[in-house]
Amino acid sequence: MSVSRRGFIAGSATAASASVLAACAGEKDQAAPPGVPSNSEPDHEPLQEAIVAFDGPHQAGVETPTQADLNLIGFNLKGGVDKAGLARLMRLWTEDARELAAGRTPLGSLEPEMNRWPANLTFTVGFGERVFDIAAPGEKPAWLHDIPAMTRDELREEWGQTDIALQICADDPVMCAWAMRHMTRAGGDYAQIAWVQQGFMNAYGAIPKGQTPRNLFGQVDGTVNPYEADEYAEQVWNEDGSTSLVIRRIAMHLDEWEMLDRASREEAVGRTLADGAPLSGGDEFTEPDFGATDQYGLPVIDRNSHMARSRPDANHPEQRFKRRPYNYNLPPAPGSAELSDAGLIFIAFQKDPDVQFTPVLQRLDEADRLNEWITHIGSSVYWVPPGTSADGKGDKFWGESVLG
Amino acid sequence: MSVSRRGFIAGSATAASASVLAACAGEKDQAAPPGVPSNSEPDHEPLQEAIVAFDGPHQAGVETPTQADLNLIGFNLKGGVDKAGLARLMRLWTEDARELAAGRTPLGSLEPEMNRWPANLTFTVGFGERVFDIAAPGEKPAWLHDIPAMTRDELREEWGQTDIALQICADDPVMCAWAMRHMTRAGGDYAQIAWVQQGFMNAYGAIPKGQTPRNLFGQVDGTVNPYEADEYAEQVWNEDGSTSLVIRRIAMHLDEWEMLDRASREEAVGRTLADGAPLSGGDEFTEPDFGATDQYGLPVIDRNSHMARSRPDANHPEQRFKRRPYNYNLPPAPGSAELSDAGLIFIAFQKDPDVQFTPVLQRLDEADRLNEWITHIGSSVYWVPPGTSADGKGDKFWGESVLG
């Protein structure tokens, strides 16, 4: 099915006809490389045929390019669910998620019509501390604890730690909703919903392929992400295929932000709004020059800009991780003068939050200029079990290495 | 750019290459015709190039094929806004919506990057009774009043009538959110948000082109819609290009519904779940045979099935209208045992709700078998002004014929 653009143009009309699908198709289940992509190439595979592999050494939904729709569910275990119960839940969830992601109908599902076009549906499960307390206290990773309190935190219990997190993403909101209903119903004997965080990013094909999506501040968000396999191996994947998931719910005070002019917005971030290039010049992926000064000898990039504070410490190159943020934009609370209840569901994957994530958060908490317009209102941390296989190579179900 | 499939296959490789875009493209801003569409044709125009015309004899967002994302906003006028103020609001909203829908940057907007790819963005404005009370009491349509109370209604004030409704739809959730922020901010001196109803349907390209989308009961929803221009002329568009908008918020009790087997679900609806065909046979668009009986002499289609009750009365063929429903699937209320707070934002367009809409609603209220699993919790009615033009042909801004 793979056909190079050159081969396509040189080929016969019949071959060209047969490869319309190929011409419309692109890479899948792989992070897009950095660069400035073309804006008119029809380089997306038709959405009806877009399927992300469920099984593999790692869970999907981590390296997978951000889909349009997110249903992120925090579950707490029901009373009396022990290690054996946890294993049963994970076994049935794995089997059902595998079917749904492939566009097949899970055992016992009465809605085959709703499951037909998965639209890049992915599931990613994470275990909170309590799963280890119940099932394998001795195996709990040292970093699996609350993110330390930050001075500016205004955390709300309603968005706090849960026993399990299940990230469901798809490029079709109907599929995403349907998959959530199926999984919550299927797991209903074992786990109940504590919270649901619903978010969105750009629709499949809505922005040029490979372009970094923007948050509701208008900023490109995710520039410094890993892109290549060796970067993922360094930053994200443990040897057994596991990783960690940190979820921060960050309210964004858009009404105030939108009163700023563009220059003030760019100063707060340290990047241009137009293309995300550092204010010291170049393009989105150019290294910033923090030594650059303007005509008055003042630094071009504010040392407390979001970009400057969020970069790895010069002596700590390990402070990198995969950002996979989603926007939320809910109706304003009744009686509120705000135009919307908006913000970011900041989702981060890394080997060790204590080493890679929290130091960055502390630097931001201390002096990020963006702090004036954001408030962290939720926080939770999970261990993300290795990927699965249907043929007995490795874990057959989520968390088998801990629960099996 | 238009190229027939036959011409495409017969053409030269170079021509074929040039028309990849055409081959990927399809019709736009036009309801798909009934029929069983092919499932593998890449017949969608690339989403990045998908723009729905803003100006025209009618507002967009009525005939427009349902987009993925809905932000439907109910506004109430601020104190002291008179006819002149209403005209100023509509003039500025029309100008801004026209720019946003075209992928241009409205005057005073500081976010050109967020407005670049409209993704079939449409805006549809409606006036509640109070706009006429303020601006033109003598011109208020006779039907512009609350939908009469139904015996089963459990209407909540929070989803009730407002002065203005603004329906924003797009195939990119970021664009849809952004357009809502722009419009609510732009209108902030004149109108404040009373409610926001957020909904979703299938993503652009996620299901076969022209296929009727499904609601969260798994039913195809919208089969009996108008498709052709003469049907729209008969059912929807008044001679001046105006129409009416009825919004019913309908909670769907999915947890109970999902306990039914497929046969029970199909009996309640009167159609098969597989393809929406009447239980008396044929395909989705086959006329149902209410006289058909089974081996025991019992009717194949229950007389109180949703399909039977919702069809036009045999003596009243005028009981037809355009349905443009959106699903909602919100997190369960805190403490609720339900899996989600789900339902339908039922949006209907017709010349005269008293004649076309309410009689159908009354028949459903009386005996629809679906009533066991649904509750109407919101209701409002609006006059939808004619379309606009940028070149002085007809209304230059929304509602000019009433406010000008």
PDB file of C-alpha atoms in Angstrom, chain A residues 8-14 16-17 20-21 23-24 38-44 46-49 68-69 71 110-114 116-117 119 171-178 180-181 184-186 188 193 195-198 200-209 211 214-219 254-255 258-262 265 273-275 327 329-332 338-342, chain B residues 8-14 16-17 20-21 23-24 38-44 46-49 68-69 71 110-114 116-117 119 171-178 180-181 184-186 188 193 195-198 200-209 211 214-219 254-255 258-262 265 273-275 327 329-332 338-342:
ATOM      1  CA  PHE A   8       2.826   7.891  -7.726  1.00  0.00           C
ATOM      2  CA  ILE A   9       3.263  10.783 -10.140  1.00  0.00           C
ATOM      3  CA  ALA A  10       5.318   8.713 -12.571  1.00  0.00           C
ATOM      4  CA  GLY A  11       2.978   5.720 -12.499  1.00  0.00           C
ATOM      5  CA  SER A  12       0.195   4.784 -14.883  1.00  0.00           C
ATOM      6  CA  ALA A  13      -3.307   6.143 -14.517  1.00  0.00           C
ATOM      7  CA  THR A  14      -4.586   2.780 -13.352  1.00  0.00           C
ATOM      8  CA  ALA A  16      -2.556   6.056  -9.723  1.00  0.00           C
ATOM      9  CA  SER A  17      -6.226   5.300  -9.330  1.00  0.00           C
ATOM     10  CA  VAL A  20      -5.546   7.278  -4.277  1.00  0.00           C
ATOM     11  CA  LEU A  21      -5.906   5.768  -0.852  1.00  0.00           C
ATOM     12  CA  ALA A  23      -1.776   9.153  -1.610  1.00  0.00           C
ATOM     13  CA  CYS A  24      -4.313  10.221   0.981  1.00  0.00           C
ATOM     14  CA  SER A  38       3.489  21.355   3.937  1.00  0.00           C
ATOM     15  CA  ASN A  39       0.017  22.616   4.393  1.00  0.00           C
ATOM     16  CA  SER A  40      -1.825  21.395   1.330  1.00  0.00           C
ATOM     17  CA  GLU A  41      -0.795  17.772   0.937  1.00  0.00           C
ATOM     18  CA  PRO A  42      -3.656  15.358   1.517  1.00  0.00           C
ATOM     19  CA  ASP A  43      -1.341  13.238   3.613  1.00  0.00           C
ATOM     20  CA  HIS A  44      -3.801  11.772   6.088  1.00  0.00           C
ATOM     21  CA  PRO A  46      -8.847   8.221   5.457  1.00  0.00           C
ATOM     22  CA  LEU A  47     -10.167   8.394   9.006  1.00  0.00           C
ATOM     23  CA  GLN A  48     -12.494   5.448   8.440  1.00  0.00           C
ATOM     24  CA  GLU A  49      -9.446   3.223   8.060  1.00  0.00           C
ATOM     25  CA  ALA A  68      -9.071  15.051  18.758  1.00  0.00           C
ATOM     26  CA  ASP A  69     -10.984  13.781  21.779  1.00  0.00           C
ATOM     27  CA  ASN A  71     -12.095  10.963  27.975  1.00  0.00           C
ATOM     28  CA  LEU A 110     -24.754  -5.468  21.912  1.00  0.00           C
ATOM     29  CA  GLU A 111     -23.669  -2.480  19.827  1.00  0.00           C
ATOM     30  CA  PRO A 112     -21.519  -3.694  16.912  1.00  0.00           C
ATOM     31  CA  GLU A 113     -22.615  -0.665  14.842  1.00  0.00           C
ATOM     32  CA  MET A 114     -21.052   1.729  17.331  1.00  0.00           C
ATOM     33  CA  ARG A 116     -17.077  -0.265  13.567  1.00  0.00           C
ATOM     34  CA  TRP A 117     -14.743   2.663  12.799  1.00  0.00           C
ATOM     35  CA  ALA A 119     -10.882   6.416  14.396  1.00  0.00           C
ATOM     36  CA  ASP A 171     -10.457  11.063  16.481  1.00  0.00           C
ATOM     37  CA  ASP A 172     -14.248  10.598  16.561  1.00  0.00           C
ATOM     38  CA  PRO A 173     -16.108  11.995  19.587  1.00  0.00           C
ATOM     39  CA  VAL A 174     -18.891   9.416  19.195  1.00  0.00           C
ATOM     40  CA  MET A 175     -16.363   6.573  19.296  1.00  0.00           C
ATOM     41  CA  CYS A 176     -14.601   8.184  22.251  1.00  0.00           C
ATOM     42  CA  ALA A 177     -17.876   8.509  24.200  1.00  0.00           C
ATOM     43  CA  TRP A 178     -18.950   5.034  23.271  1.00  0.00           C
ATOM     44  CA  MET A 180     -15.939   5.203  27.673  1.00  0.00           C
ATOM     45  CA  ARG A 181     -19.433   3.863  28.236  1.00  0.00           C
ATOM     46  CA  THR A 184     -17.017   1.918  32.602  1.00  0.00           C
ATOM     47  CA  ARG A 185     -19.901  -0.519  32.254  1.00  0.00           C
ATOM     48  CA  ALA A 186     -17.606  -3.508  31.736  1.00  0.00           C
ATOM     49  CA  GLY A 188     -18.630  -1.660  36.937  1.00  0.00           C
ATOM     50  CA  ILE A 193     -15.904   6.647  38.471  1.00  0.00           C
ATOM     51  CA  TRP A 195     -13.862  11.907  37.947  1.00  0.00           C
ATOM     52  CA  VAL A 196     -13.913  12.272  34.175  1.00  0.00           C
ATOM     53  CA  GLN A 197     -11.679  14.840  32.493  1.00  0.00           C
ATOM     54  CA  GLN A 198     -12.920  15.545  28.977  1.00  0.00           C
ATOM     55  CA  PHE A 200      -9.948  18.114  22.959  1.00  0.00           C
ATOM     56  CA  MET A 201      -7.170  18.892  20.549  1.00  0.00           C
ATOM     57  CA  ASN A 202      -7.278  19.524  16.820  1.00  0.00           C
ATOM     58  CA  ALA A 203      -9.397  17.190  14.733  1.00  0.00           C
ATOM     59  CA  TYR A 204      -7.774  14.614  12.467  1.00  0.00           C
ATOM     60  CA  GLY A 205      -6.624  16.534   9.391  1.00  0.00           C
ATOM     61  CA  ALA A 206      -7.624  19.954  10.738  1.00  0.00           C
ATOM     62  CA  ILE A 207      -4.080  21.290  10.933  1.00  0.00           C
ATOM     63  CA  PRO A 208      -1.033  20.406   8.821  1.00  0.00           C
ATOM     64  CA  LYS A 209       0.329  16.963   9.576  1.00  0.00           C
ATOM     65  CA  GLN A 211       2.325  20.628  13.261  1.00  0.00           C
ATOM     66  CA  ARG A 214      -1.989  24.918  20.142  1.00  0.00           C
ATOM     67  CA  ASN A 215      -3.546  25.369  23.549  1.00  0.00           C
ATOM     68  CA  LEU A 216      -6.220  27.991  24.288  1.00  0.00           C
ATOM     69  CA  PHE A 217      -3.570  30.626  25.013  1.00  0.00           C
ATOM     70  CA  GLY A 218      -2.779  30.316  21.301  1.00  0.00           C
ATOM     71  CA  GLN A 219       0.650  28.806  22.031  1.00  0.00           C
ATOM     72  CA  LEU A 254      -8.483  33.238  29.501  1.00  0.00           C
ATOM     73  CA  ASP A 255     -10.540  36.352  30.195  1.00  0.00           C
ATOM     74  CA  GLU A 258      -7.004  37.821  26.284  1.00  0.00           C
ATOM     75  CA  MET A 259      -6.645  41.392  27.549  1.00  0.00           C
ATOM     76  CA  LEU A 260      -2.888  41.218  26.859  1.00  0.00           C
ATOM     77  CA  ASP A 261      -1.453  42.432  23.579  1.00  0.00           C
ATOM     78  CA  ARG A 262       0.556  40.017  21.482  1.00  0.00           C
ATOM     79  CA  ARG A 265       1.781  37.247  25.498  1.00  0.00           C
ATOM     80  CA  LEU A 273       2.712  33.180  18.714  1.00  0.00           C
ATOM     81  CA  ALA A 274       2.983  33.021  14.930  1.00  0.00           C
ATOM     82  CA  ASP A 275       5.131  29.901  14.739  1.00  0.00           C
ATOM     83  CA  ASN A 327      -7.657  21.607  26.139  1.00  0.00           C
ATOM     84  CA  ASN A 329     -13.411  24.680  27.600  1.00  0.00           C
ATOM     85  CA  LEU A 330     -16.527  24.127  29.670  1.00  0.00           C
ATOM     86  CA  PRO A 331     -19.491  26.432  30.232  1.00  0.00           C
ATOM     87  CA  PRO A 332     -18.835  29.078  32.903  1.00  0.00           C
ATOM     88  CA  GLU A 338     -16.021  34.438  33.065  1.00  0.00           C
ATOM     89  CA  LEU A 339     -16.758  33.489  29.461  1.00  0.00           C
ATOM     90  CA  SER A 340     -15.781  29.872  30.047  1.00  0.00           C
ATOM     91  CA  ASP A 341     -14.245  27.438  32.511  1.00  0.00           C
ATOM     92  CA  ALA A 342     -11.160  26.724  30.456  1.00  0.00           C
TER      93      ALA A 342
ATOM     94  CA  PHE B   8     -10.325  10.224 -13.324  1.00  0.00           C
ATOM     95  CA  ILE B   9      -9.646   6.555 -13.966  1.00  0.00           C
ATOM     96  CA  ALA B  10      -9.397   7.059 -17.743  1.00  0.00           C
ATOM     97  CA  GLY B  11      -7.174  10.133 -17.538  1.00  0.00           C
ATOM     98  CA  SER B  12      -3.403  10.369 -17.752  1.00  0.00           C
ATOM     99  CA  ALA B  13      -1.156   9.909 -14.776  1.00  0.00           C
ATOM    100  CA  THR B  14      -0.400  13.600 -14.648  1.00  0.00           C
ATOM    101  CA  ALA B  16      -4.678  11.848 -12.084  1.00  0.00           C
ATOM    102  CA  SER B  17      -1.959  13.293  -9.908  1.00  0.00           C
ATOM    103  CA  VAL B  20      -5.897  13.602  -6.098  1.00  0.00           C
ATOM    104  CA  LEU B  21      -7.468  16.456  -4.209  1.00  0.00           C
ATOM    105  CA  ALA B  23     -10.736  12.488  -5.806  1.00  0.00           C
ATOM    106  CA  CYS B  24     -10.474  13.012  -2.070  1.00  0.00           C
ATOM    107  CA  SER B  38     -20.048   3.264  -0.370  1.00  0.00           C
ATOM    108  CA  ASN B  39     -17.851   2.772   2.588  1.00  0.00           C
ATOM    109  CA  SER B  40     -14.394   2.933   1.116  1.00  0.00           C
ATOM    110  CA  GLU B  41     -14.402   5.932  -1.208  1.00  0.00           C
ATOM    111  CA  PRO B  42     -12.080   8.684  -0.015  1.00  0.00           C
ATOM    112  CA  ASP B  43     -14.735  11.217  -0.921  1.00  0.00           C
ATOM    113  CA  HIS B  44     -14.134  13.883   1.672  1.00  0.00           C
ATOM    114  CA  PRO B  46      -9.312  17.573   2.965  1.00  0.00           C
ATOM    115  CA  LEU B  47     -10.538  19.071   6.226  1.00  0.00           C
ATOM    116  CA  GLN B  48      -7.962  21.835   6.092  1.00  0.00           C
ATOM    117  CA  GLU B  49      -9.699  23.216   3.012  1.00  0.00           C
ATOM    118  CA  ALA B  68     -18.493  16.913  14.744  1.00  0.00           C
ATOM    119  CA  ASP B  69     -18.723  19.579  17.427  1.00  0.00           C
ATOM    120  CA  ASN B  71     -21.301  24.820  21.090  1.00  0.00           C
ATOM    121  CA  LEU B 110      -5.327  39.082  18.245  1.00  0.00           C
ATOM    122  CA  GLU B 111      -5.322  35.381  17.398  1.00  0.00           C
ATOM    123  CA  PRO B 112      -4.937  34.931  13.627  1.00  0.00           C
ATOM    124  CA  GLU B 113      -3.262  31.544  14.169  1.00  0.00           C
ATOM    125  CA  MET B 114      -6.400  30.170  15.830  1.00  0.00           C
ATOM    126  CA  ARG B 116      -6.779  29.786  10.040  1.00  0.00           C
ATOM    127  CA  TRP B 117      -8.501  26.488   9.275  1.00  0.00           C
ATOM    128  CA  ALA B 119     -13.048  23.170   9.455  1.00  0.00           C
ATOM    129  CA  ASP B 171     -15.388  19.778  12.476  1.00  0.00           C
ATOM    130  CA  ASP B 172     -12.478  20.809  14.700  1.00  0.00           C
ATOM    131  CA  PRO B 173     -13.157  21.081  18.446  1.00  0.00           C
ATOM    132  CA  VAL B 174     -10.389  23.663  18.881  1.00  0.00           C
ATOM    133  CA  MET B 175     -11.939  25.887  16.196  1.00  0.00           C
ATOM    134  CA  CYS B 176     -15.381  25.371  17.723  1.00  0.00           C
ATOM    135  CA  ALA B 177     -14.171  26.377  21.187  1.00  0.00           C
ATOM    136  CA  TRP B 178     -12.224  29.283  19.833  1.00  0.00           C
ATOM    137  CA  MET B 180     -17.302  30.490  20.939  1.00  0.00           C
ATOM    138  CA  ARG B 181     -14.774  32.465  22.944  1.00  0.00           C
ATOM    139  CA  THR B 184     -19.056  35.615  23.522  1.00  0.00           C
ATOM    140  CA  ARG B 185     -16.241  38.116  24.103  1.00  0.00           C
ATOM    141  CA  ALA B 186     -17.217  40.245  21.098  1.00  0.00           C
ATOM    142  CA  GLY B 188     -19.978  40.853  25.941  1.00  0.00           C
ATOM    143  CA  ILE B 193     -24.302  33.599  28.671  1.00  0.00           C
ATOM    144  CA  TRP B 195     -26.340  28.346  29.204  1.00  0.00           C
ATOM    145  CA  VAL B 196     -23.994  26.474  26.889  1.00  0.00           C
ATOM    146  CA  GLN B 197     -25.058  23.136  25.437  1.00  0.00           C
ATOM    147  CA  GLN B 198     -22.018  21.241  24.158  1.00  0.00           C
ATOM    148  CA  PHE B 200     -20.916  16.008  19.358  1.00  0.00           C
ATOM    149  CA  MET B 201     -21.656  13.895  16.327  1.00  0.00           C
ATOM    150  CA  ASN B 202     -19.345  11.819  14.182  1.00  0.00           C
ATOM    151  CA  ALA B 203     -16.053  13.395  13.161  1.00  0.00           C
ATOM    152  CA  TYR B 204     -15.498  14.535   9.585  1.00  0.00           C
ATOM    153  CA  GLY B 205     -14.735  11.377   7.611  1.00  0.00           C
ATOM    154  CA  ALA B 206     -15.342   9.001  10.533  1.00  0.00           C
ATOM    155  CA  ILE B 207     -18.393   7.322   9.008  1.00  0.00           C
ATOM    156  CA  PRO B 208     -19.273   6.802   5.321  1.00  0.00           C
ATOM    157  CA  LYS B 209     -20.256  10.017   3.579  1.00  0.00           C
ATOM    158  CA  GLN B 211     -24.647   7.909   6.270  1.00  0.00           C
ATOM    159  CA  ARG B 214     -26.315   7.508  15.301  1.00  0.00           C
ATOM    160  CA  ASN B 215     -27.310   8.748  18.724  1.00  0.00           C
ATOM    161  CA  LEU B 216     -26.134   7.109  21.945  1.00  0.00           C
ATOM    162  CA  PHE B 217     -29.025   4.621  21.863  1.00  0.00           C
ATOM    163  CA  GLY B 218     -27.254   3.272  18.774  1.00  0.00           C
ATOM    164  CA  GLN B 219     -30.107   4.373  16.493  1.00  0.00           C
ATOM    165  CA  LEU B 254     -28.468   4.879  28.982  1.00  0.00           C
ATOM    166  CA  ASP B 255     -27.813   2.682  32.000  1.00  0.00           C
ATOM    167  CA  GLU B 258     -28.290  -0.774  27.804  1.00  0.00           C
ATOM    168  CA  MET B 259     -29.907  -3.523  29.876  1.00  0.00           C
ATOM    169  CA  LEU B 260     -32.337  -4.250  27.000  1.00  0.00           C
ATOM    170  CA  ASP B 261     -31.574  -6.904  24.424  1.00  0.00           C
ATOM    171  CA  ARG B 262     -31.419  -5.894  20.775  1.00  0.00           C
ATOM    172  CA  ARG B 265     -34.440  -1.947  21.540  1.00  0.00           C
ATOM    173  CA  LEU B 273     -30.287  -1.232  14.787  1.00  0.00           C
ATOM    174  CA  ALA B 274     -28.105  -2.665  12.024  1.00  0.00           C
ATOM    175  CA  ASP B 275     -29.148  -0.266   9.275  1.00  0.00           C
ATOM    176  CA  ASN B 327     -25.213  13.827  21.458  1.00  0.00           C
ATOM    177  CA  ASN B 329     -22.178  12.551  27.291  1.00  0.00           C
ATOM    178  CA  LEU B 330     -21.008  14.372  30.386  1.00  0.00           C
ATOM    179  CA  PRO B 331     -19.453  12.971  33.563  1.00  0.00           C
ATOM    180  CA  PRO B 332     -22.017  11.599  36.002  1.00  0.00           C
ATOM    181  CA  GLU B 338     -25.122   6.403  36.554  1.00  0.00           C
ATOM    182  CA  LEU B 339     -22.157   5.902  34.232  1.00  0.00           C
ATOM    183  CA  SER B 340     -22.705   9.253  32.524  1.00  0.00           C
ATOM    184  CA  ASP B 341     -25.052  12.221  32.210  1.00  0.00           C
ATOM    185  CA  ALA B 342     -26.007  11.543  28.615  1.00  0.00           C
TER     186      ALA B 342
END
